[in-house]
Short mmCIF file of C-alpha atoms and ligand atoms in Angstrom, two decimals:
data_model
loop_
_atom_site.label_atom_id
_atom_site.label_comp_id
_atom_site.label_asym_id
_atom_site.label_seq_id
_atom_site.Cartn_x
_atom_site.Cartn_y
_atom_site.Cartn_z
CA UNK A 246 -13.41 0.18 -25.96
CA UNK A 247 -14.81 -0.37 -22.44
CA UNK A 248 -18.32 -0.74 -23.65
CA UNK A 249 -18.35 -4.58 -23.89
CA UNK A 250 -17.06 -4.64 -20.30
CA UNK A 251 -19.81 -2.33 -19.09
CA UNK A 252 -22.26 -4.46 -21.01
CA UNK A 253 -21.42 -7.43 -18.77
CA UNK A 254 -22.31 -5.31 -15.75
CA UNK A 255 -25.53 -4.12 -17.32
CA UNK A 256 -24.17 -0.56 -17.38
CA UNK A 257 -23.47 -0.01 -21.08
CA UNK A 258 -26.82 1.54 -21.91
CA UNK A 259 -26.88 3.97 -18.99
CA UNK A 260 -23.18 5.02 -18.99
CA UNK A 261 -23.02 8.75 -19.80
CA UNK A 262 -19.46 9.64 -19.07
CA UNK A 263 -16.25 7.68 -18.52
CA UNK A 264 -13.22 9.53 -17.16
CA UNK A 265 -9.80 8.13 -16.44
CA UNK A 266 -8.54 8.49 -12.85
CA UNK A 267 -4.88 8.84 -12.04
CA UNK A 268 -4.48 6.34 -9.25
CA UNK A 269 -1.48 4.17 -8.58
CA UNK A 270 1.27 2.77 -10.73
CA UNK A 271 -0.16 -0.68 -11.36
CA UNK A 272 -3.84 -0.84 -12.36
CA UNK A 273 -5.90 1.46 -14.65
CA UNK A 274 -8.95 3.13 -13.13
CA UNK A 275 -11.98 4.98 -14.53
CA UNK A 276 -14.99 6.67 -13.07
CA UNK A 277 -18.18 5.73 -14.88
CA UNK A 278 -21.20 8.02 -14.56
CA UNK A 279 -24.53 6.46 -15.28
CA UNK A 280 -27.98 7.94 -14.86
CA UNK A 281 -28.27 8.23 -11.11
CA UNK A 282 -25.19 6.30 -9.98
CA UNK A 283 -21.42 6.40 -10.34
CA UNK A 284 -19.02 3.49 -10.42
CA UNK A 285 -15.30 2.88 -10.33
CA UNK A 286 -14.04 0.56 -13.06
CA UNK A 287 -10.61 -1.00 -12.75
CA UNK A 288 -8.51 -2.97 -15.17
CA UNK A 289 -6.14 -5.27 -13.32
CA UNK A 290 -2.50 -5.43 -14.31
CA UNK A 291 -2.21 -9.16 -14.89
CA UNK A 292 1.50 -8.94 -15.66
CA UNK A 293 1.82 -8.29 -11.92
CA UNK A 294 -1.24 -10.04 -10.47
CA UNK A 295 -0.78 -13.37 -12.24
CA UNK A 296 -4.01 -14.86 -10.86
CA UNK A 297 -6.45 -11.95 -10.54
CA UNK A 298 -9.32 -14.27 -9.64
CA UNK A 299 -7.61 -15.06 -6.35
CA UNK A 300 -8.03 -11.40 -5.39
CA UNK A 301 -11.76 -11.75 -5.97
CA UNK A 302 -11.84 -14.81 -3.70
CA UNK A 303 -9.90 -13.02 -0.96
CA UNK A 304 -12.29 -10.09 -1.05
CA UNK A 305 -15.26 -12.43 -0.95
CA UNK A 306 -13.90 -14.21 2.16
CA UNK A 307 -13.08 -10.94 3.90
CA UNK A 308 -16.40 -9.36 3.13
CA UNK A 309 -18.46 -12.30 4.36
CA UNK A 310 -16.42 -12.47 7.58
CA UNK A 311 -16.90 -8.76 8.21
CA UNK A 312 -20.57 -8.88 7.34
CA UNK A 313 -21.15 -11.76 9.79
CA UNK A 314 -19.02 -10.39 12.63
CA UNK A 315 -19.03 -6.61 12.18
CA UNK A 316 -22.25 -5.83 10.33
CA UNK A 317 -21.83 -2.10 10.97
CA UNK A 318 -18.30 -1.94 9.57
CA UNK A 319 -18.42 -0.11 6.25
CA UNK A 320 -16.79 -2.09 3.49
CA UNK A 321 -17.01 -1.52 -0.28
CA UNK A 322 -17.71 -4.76 -2.09
CA UNK A 323 -17.23 -5.16 -5.84
CA UNK A 324 -20.35 -5.05 -8.00
CA UNK A 325 -21.21 -8.43 -9.51
CA UNK A 326 -21.48 -8.96 -13.26
CA UNK A 327 -24.82 -10.00 -14.77
CA UNK A 328 -23.55 -13.58 -14.40
CA UNK A 329 -22.87 -13.11 -10.68
CA UNK A 330 -19.08 -12.91 -10.80
CA UNK A 331 -16.92 -10.35 -8.93
CA UNK A 332 -14.37 -10.10 -11.69
CA UNK A 333 -14.70 -10.09 -15.45
CA UNK A 334 -12.29 -11.53 -17.96
CA UNK A 335 -12.53 -9.92 -21.37
CA UNK A 336 -9.95 -10.14 -24.20
CA UNK A 337 -7.17 -11.37 -21.90
CA UNK A 338 -7.73 -8.60 -19.39
CA UNK A 339 -9.47 -8.58 -16.01
CA UNK A 340 -11.90 -5.92 -14.84
CA UNK A 341 -13.77 -5.02 -11.66
CA UNK A 342 -16.44 -2.51 -10.79
CA UNK A 343 -17.06 -0.85 -7.42
CA UNK A 344 -19.90 1.42 -6.44
CA UNK A 345 -18.66 5.00 -6.05
CA UNK A 346 -19.08 6.07 -2.43
CA UNK A 347 -21.07 9.31 -2.53
CA UNK A 348 -19.67 12.21 -0.56
CA UNK A 349 -16.24 10.58 -0.39
CA UNK A 350 -12.99 12.37 -1.19
CA UNK A 351 -9.47 11.02 -1.60
CA UNK A 352 -6.24 12.92 -1.16
CA UNK A 353 -3.02 12.46 -3.14
CA UNK A 354 -1.02 13.85 -0.16
CA UNK A 355 -2.04 14.57 3.42
CA UNK A 356 -3.03 18.08 4.35
CA UNK A 357 -2.99 17.73 8.15
CA UNK A 358 -1.95 15.33 10.90
CA UNK A 359 -5.52 14.52 11.78
CA UNK A 360 -5.85 12.77 8.39
CA UNK A 361 -2.83 10.63 9.37
CA UNK A 362 -4.56 9.70 12.61
CA UNK A 363 -7.79 8.84 10.76
CA UNK A 364 -6.05 6.73 8.13
CA UNK A 365 -3.89 4.85 10.65
CA UNK A 366 -6.98 4.27 12.78
CA UNK A 367 -8.87 2.93 9.74
CA UNK A 368 -6.14 0.47 8.71
CA UNK A 369 -5.67 -0.58 12.35
CA UNK A 370 -9.41 -1.19 12.70
CA UNK A 371 -9.41 -3.36 9.59
CA UNK A 372 -6.66 -5.66 10.90
CA UNK A 373 -8.22 -5.69 14.36
CA UNK A 374 -11.65 -6.63 13.01
CA UNK A 375 -10.07 -9.47 11.03
CA UNK A 376 -8.22 -10.83 14.10
CA UNK A 377 -10.43 -13.91 14.47
CA UNK A 378 -10.24 -14.74 10.78
CA UNK A 379 -7.44 -17.18 10.01
CA UNK A 380 -5.09 -15.09 7.83
CA UNK A 381 -3.55 -18.29 6.45
CA UNK A 382 -6.82 -18.87 4.55
CA UNK A 383 -6.13 -15.89 2.30
CA UNK A 384 -4.57 -16.52 -1.10
CA UNK A 385 -1.08 -15.13 -1.56
CA UNK A 386 -1.77 -12.91 -4.57
CA UNK A 387 1.82 -11.62 -4.78
CA UNK A 388 4.27 -14.11 -3.30
CA UNK A 389 7.02 -12.52 -1.17
CA UNK A 390 5.59 -9.07 -1.84
CA UNK A 391 7.13 -7.46 1.25
CA UNK A 392 9.99 -9.88 1.79
CA UNK A 393 12.84 -7.39 1.95
CA UNK A 394 15.43 -10.18 2.02
CA UNK A 395 14.20 -11.31 -1.39
CA UNK A 396 14.08 -7.71 -2.66
CA UNK A 397 17.69 -7.41 -1.56
CA UNK A 398 18.64 -10.54 -3.54
CA UNK A 399 16.81 -9.21 -6.60
CA UNK A 400 18.71 -5.95 -6.25
CA UNK A 401 22.04 -7.80 -5.94
CA UNK A 402 21.13 -9.76 -9.07
CA UNK A 403 20.25 -6.55 -10.95
CA UNK A 404 23.73 -5.25 -10.10
CA UNK A 405 25.09 -8.16 -12.15
CA UNK A 406 22.59 -8.40 -14.98
CA UNK A 407 21.20 -4.86 -15.22
CA UNK A 408 21.81 -2.05 -17.69
CA UNK A 409 25.59 -1.32 -17.36
CA UNK A 410 25.21 2.39 -18.13
CA UNK A 411 22.58 2.79 -15.45
CA UNK A 412 24.59 0.76 -12.93
CA UNK A 413 27.63 3.00 -13.30
CA UNK A 414 25.44 6.10 -13.23
CA UNK A 415 23.94 4.99 -9.88
CA UNK A 416 27.22 4.20 -8.05
CA UNK A 417 26.47 6.67 -5.25
CA UNK A 418 23.02 5.29 -4.60
CA UNK A 419 24.28 1.72 -4.74
CA UNK A 420 26.86 2.39 -2.05
CA UNK A 421 24.26 4.28 0.00
CA UNK A 422 22.09 1.14 -0.08
CA UNK A 423 24.96 -0.89 1.35
CA UNK A 424 24.85 1.19 4.53
CA UNK A 425 21.44 -0.18 5.39
CA UNK A 426 22.14 -3.92 5.40
CA UNK A 427 21.09 -4.09 9.05
CA UNK A 428 17.48 -3.48 7.94
CA UNK A 429 17.45 -6.71 5.95
CA UNK A 430 19.27 -8.59 8.72
CA UNK A 431 16.68 -7.42 11.25
CA UNK A 432 13.87 -8.53 8.92
CA UNK A 433 15.40 -12.00 8.78
CA UNK A 434 15.29 -12.27 12.56
CA UNK A 435 11.70 -11.01 12.56
CA UNK A 436 10.71 -13.65 10.01
CA UNK A 437 12.16 -16.35 12.26
CA UNK A 438 10.57 -15.12 15.46
CA UNK A 439 7.38 -16.61 16.85
CA UNK A 440 6.79 -13.24 18.51
CA UNK A 441 6.09 -11.59 15.14
CA UNK A 442 2.69 -12.61 13.84
CA UNK A 443 1.19 -12.72 10.38
CA UNK A 444 -2.19 -11.03 10.38
CA UNK A 445 -4.61 -9.82 7.73
CA UNK A 446 -2.55 -6.99 6.29
CA UNK A 447 -3.49 -4.42 3.65
CA UNK A 448 0.02 -3.87 2.20
CA UNK A 449 -0.79 -0.57 0.44
CA UNK A 450 -1.74 1.98 3.10
CA UNK A 451 -1.10 5.14 1.07
CA UNK A 452 -3.48 7.99 1.81
CA UNK A 453 -5.40 7.67 -1.48
CA UNK A 454 -6.54 4.24 -0.30
CA UNK A 455 -8.68 5.85 2.40
CA UNK A 456 -12.00 7.50 1.56
CA UNK A 457 -12.70 10.61 3.66
CA UNK A 458 -15.87 12.57 4.25
CA UNK A 459 -16.05 16.37 4.00
CA UNK A 460 -15.28 16.68 7.73
CA UNK A 461 -11.95 14.86 7.27
CA UNK A 462 -13.19 11.68 8.94
CA UNK A 463 -12.22 8.35 7.34
CA UNK A 464 -15.20 6.55 5.79
CA UNK A 465 -13.46 3.33 4.79
CA UNK A 466 -10.35 1.81 3.29
CA UNK A 467 -10.21 0.68 -0.34
CA UNK A 468 -7.93 -1.24 -2.76
CA UNK A 469 -7.81 -4.68 -1.16
CA UNK A 470 -5.79 -6.24 -4.00
CA UNK A 471 -2.75 -6.75 -1.85
CA UNK A 472 -4.53 -7.94 1.31
CA UNK A 473 -2.56 -11.01 2.36
CA UNK A 474 -1.14 -12.48 5.54
CA UNK A 475 1.62 -10.09 6.58
CA UNK A 476 3.45 -8.31 9.38
CA UNK A 477 2.14 -5.07 10.89
CA UNK A 478 5.38 -3.33 9.81
CA UNK A 479 4.14 -3.47 6.21
CA UNK A 480 1.08 -1.33 6.92
CA UNK A 481 2.64 1.00 9.47
CA UNK A 482 5.80 1.26 7.37
CA UNK A 483 3.97 2.40 4.27
CA UNK A 484 2.14 5.00 6.36
CA UNK A 485 5.51 6.33 7.53
CA UNK A 486 6.80 6.27 3.97
CA UNK A 487 3.89 8.16 2.49
CA UNK A 488 2.41 10.32 5.32
CA UNK A 489 5.46 11.81 7.06
CA UNK A 490 6.94 13.63 4.09
CA UNK A 491 5.28 16.79 2.72
CA UNK A 492 6.06 15.72 -0.88
CA UNK A 493 5.49 12.44 -2.75
CA UNK A 494 7.91 9.80 -4.02
CA UNK A 495 7.87 11.62 -7.40
CA UNK A 496 9.49 14.81 -6.04
CA UNK A 497 12.78 15.61 -7.77
CA UNK A 498 13.83 18.43 -5.45
CA UNK A 499 15.26 16.48 -2.54
CA UNK A 500 15.46 19.65 -0.40
CA UNK A 501 11.71 19.42 -0.02
CA UNK A 502 11.95 15.97 1.57
CA UNK A 503 11.62 15.89 5.34
CA UNK A 504 9.80 14.33 8.28
CA UNK A 505 6.79 15.91 9.98
CA UNK A 506 7.00 14.76 13.64
CA UNK A 507 3.40 15.41 14.50
CA UNK A 508 2.35 13.08 11.68
CA UNK A 509 4.45 10.33 13.23
CA UNK A 510 2.62 10.74 16.52
CA UNK A 511 -0.69 10.80 14.70
CA UNK A 512 0.10 7.52 12.92
CA UNK A 513 1.15 5.93 16.19
CA UNK A 514 -1.91 7.15 18.07
CA UNK A 515 -4.32 6.16 15.31
CA UNK A 516 -2.87 2.71 14.74
CA UNK A 517 -2.11 1.85 18.35
CA UNK A 518 -5.53 2.96 19.57
CA UNK A 519 -6.74 -0.11 17.66
CA UNK A 520 -3.79 -2.49 17.63
CA UNK A 521 -1.78 -1.90 20.83
CA UNK A 522 -3.37 -4.73 22.77
CA UNK A 523 -2.98 -7.19 19.88
CA UNK A 524 0.70 -6.56 19.20
CA UNK A 525 3.28 -8.55 21.13
CA UNK A 526 5.89 -6.57 23.12
CA UNK A 527 8.49 -7.62 20.53
CA UNK A 528 6.31 -6.26 17.74
CA UNK A 529 5.72 -2.99 19.60
CA UNK A 530 9.50 -2.51 19.86
CA UNK A 531 9.56 -2.44 16.06
CA UNK A 532 7.18 0.44 15.55
CA UNK A 533 9.92 2.84 14.43
CA UNK A 534 11.66 0.07 12.48
CA UNK A 535 8.50 -0.30 10.35
CA UNK A 536 9.30 2.99 8.59
CA UNK A 537 12.93 2.09 7.94
CA UNK A 538 11.90 -1.32 6.61
CA UNK A 539 9.34 -0.01 4.15
CA UNK A 540 11.19 3.08 2.92
CA UNK A 541 14.32 1.01 2.39
CA UNK A 542 12.41 -1.70 0.54
CA UNK A 543 10.78 0.88 -1.74
CA UNK A 544 14.17 2.45 -2.50
CA UNK A 545 15.46 -1.02 -3.38
CA UNK A 546 12.45 -1.74 -5.59
CA UNK A 547 12.69 1.54 -7.51
CA UNK A 548 16.43 1.25 -7.99
CA UNK A 549 16.22 -2.41 -9.02
CA UNK A 550 13.58 -1.48 -11.56
CA UNK A 551 15.70 1.36 -12.90
CA UNK A 552 18.68 -0.96 -13.34
CA UNK A 553 16.41 -3.44 -15.13
CA UNK A 554 15.09 -0.78 -17.55
CA UNK A 555 11.81 0.01 -15.75
CA UNK A 556 10.12 -3.28 -16.52
CA UNK A 557 7.94 -3.35 -13.39
CA UNK A 558 6.92 0.25 -12.64
CA UNK A 559 7.32 1.70 -16.11
CA UNK A 560 8.36 5.34 -16.50
CA UNK A 561 6.77 8.43 -17.98
CA UNK A 562 10.22 10.03 -18.47
CA UNK A 563 13.62 8.34 -18.79
CA UNK A 564 15.02 8.66 -15.26
CA UNK A 565 11.80 8.46 -13.30
CA UNK A 566 12.68 5.34 -11.29
CA UNK A 567 16.10 6.77 -10.52
CA UNK A 568 14.44 9.95 -9.23
CA UNK A 569 12.04 7.88 -7.13
CA UNK A 570 14.87 5.76 -5.69
CA UNK A 571 16.89 8.87 -4.84
CA UNK A 572 13.84 10.44 -3.24
CA UNK A 573 13.30 7.36 -1.05
CA UNK A 574 16.96 7.22 -0.01
CA UNK A 575 16.87 10.86 1.09
CA UNK A 576 13.67 10.15 3.00
CA UNK A 577 15.26 7.10 4.60
CA UNK A 578 18.28 9.08 5.78
CA UNK A 579 16.03 11.81 7.23
CA UNK A 580 13.85 9.25 8.98
CA UNK A 581 16.67 7.06 10.31
CA UNK A 582 18.36 10.15 11.74
CA UNK A 583 15.34 10.86 13.93
CA UNK A 584 15.10 7.51 15.69
CA UNK A 585 15.78 8.83 19.21
CA UNK A 586 13.59 11.86 18.84
CA UNK A 587 10.60 10.02 17.40
CA UNK A 588 10.83 7.19 19.92
CA UNK A 589 10.96 9.69 22.76
CA UNK A 590 7.77 11.54 21.84
CA UNK A 591 4.97 10.91 24.38
CA UNK A 592 2.71 7.91 23.78
CA UNK A 593 -0.97 7.90 24.67
CA UNK A 594 -2.91 5.29 22.65
CA UNK A 595 -6.39 6.55 23.29
CA UNK A 596 -9.12 8.48 21.35
C1 LIG B 65 2.44 0.25 -6.32
O1 LIG B 65 0.03 1.10 -7.88
P1 LIG B 65 0.00 1.36 -6.41
O2 LIG B 65 0.30 2.78 -6.09
O3 LIG B 65 -1.26 0.86 -5.75
C2 LIG B 65 3.02 -0.98 -5.61
C3 LIG B 65 3.29 -0.62 -4.16
C4 LIG B 65 4.25 0.54 -4.12
C5 LIG B 65 3.69 1.73 -4.91
C6 LIG B 65 4.68 2.85 -5.01
C7 LIG B 65 1.38 -4.25 -6.45
O4 LIG B 65 1.19 0.54 -5.74
O5 LIG B 65 3.87 -1.72 -3.51
O6 LIG B 65 4.47 0.93 -2.82
O7 LIG B 65 3.33 1.33 -6.24
N1 LIG B 65 2.08 -2.08 -5.73
C8 LIG B 65 2.45 -3.23 -6.29
O8 LIG B 65 4.07 3.95 -5.58
O9 LIG B 65 3.60 -3.46 -6.64
MG1 LIG B 66 -2.52 -0.52 -4.79
#
């Protein structure tokens, strides 16, 4: 079924093996082995990315800026089709191909704090290198993606229009959410402040979006679909959400959820070694807040989706989005409880 797509890339004849890769909740991904070379093929979810071609344009702008200003910065560009396009439309779906980076490994969860440092350093370097590029030139591929105030409104709406059985089943979680209204209020003051800047932001800094070499050093970051103008709390927050806990958002056993302090320090060191001098003092004060902001927003998004019958994330078993929301709320409570301790840990910002 993918053969006409590969044909457009001139790969159909040489493709020997196509295997599906489990990566992310939104797009579908395959590894394509051809004689001599491997590729990553992705089918975009156009129910979510309504204008996939804008992603291609963003990546084109970013890659030419980096090539001109940081020629040694390693960046994986999409492979062009035979007609010279970075994205292919075929039967109402959109596809892209990337070269597979030889020797690279990805991790579903982090195995040590040094990987957290490496990943945070890599995402920090990306934003730092893009500092002189005008972020406002990027297309907004997902409007209001990390606008927690809007996510809050959507959640409030789901409480009125959502599945009544699910709403009553989630009473405890719904009242737990109410305890965190200050997170949304704080976001609103951030959004109004001229001391909080919109920069080129990745918006999906999970560990599987970093390619590592066999010595655990980051090679590069991938998955630039959600690169848009944004606040640093989006990138740092998603690192906190996904690196600090020893288990993933899918974990049902909430006793396994906890915060690994040394990973927090590693994120801070890795990111700040690149970004400290660019952040305003007001932004720096919000380093811990970044984690609360993102974990809370993800809890809201999973619970909203559950109440609306899983129409965004889908579910492989009936209560999956409820499990994910519960997981994120437990993580949020654990994280929020450590504010003093994490803020007090020594800061260095070198390496
Ligand atoms: C989605 O599919 P993936 O893993 O790249 C989502 C992120 C969420 C994440 C939660 C476009 O990302 O915002 O944090 O699921 N991306 C989109 O697993 O909604
Ligand atoms: Mg993604």
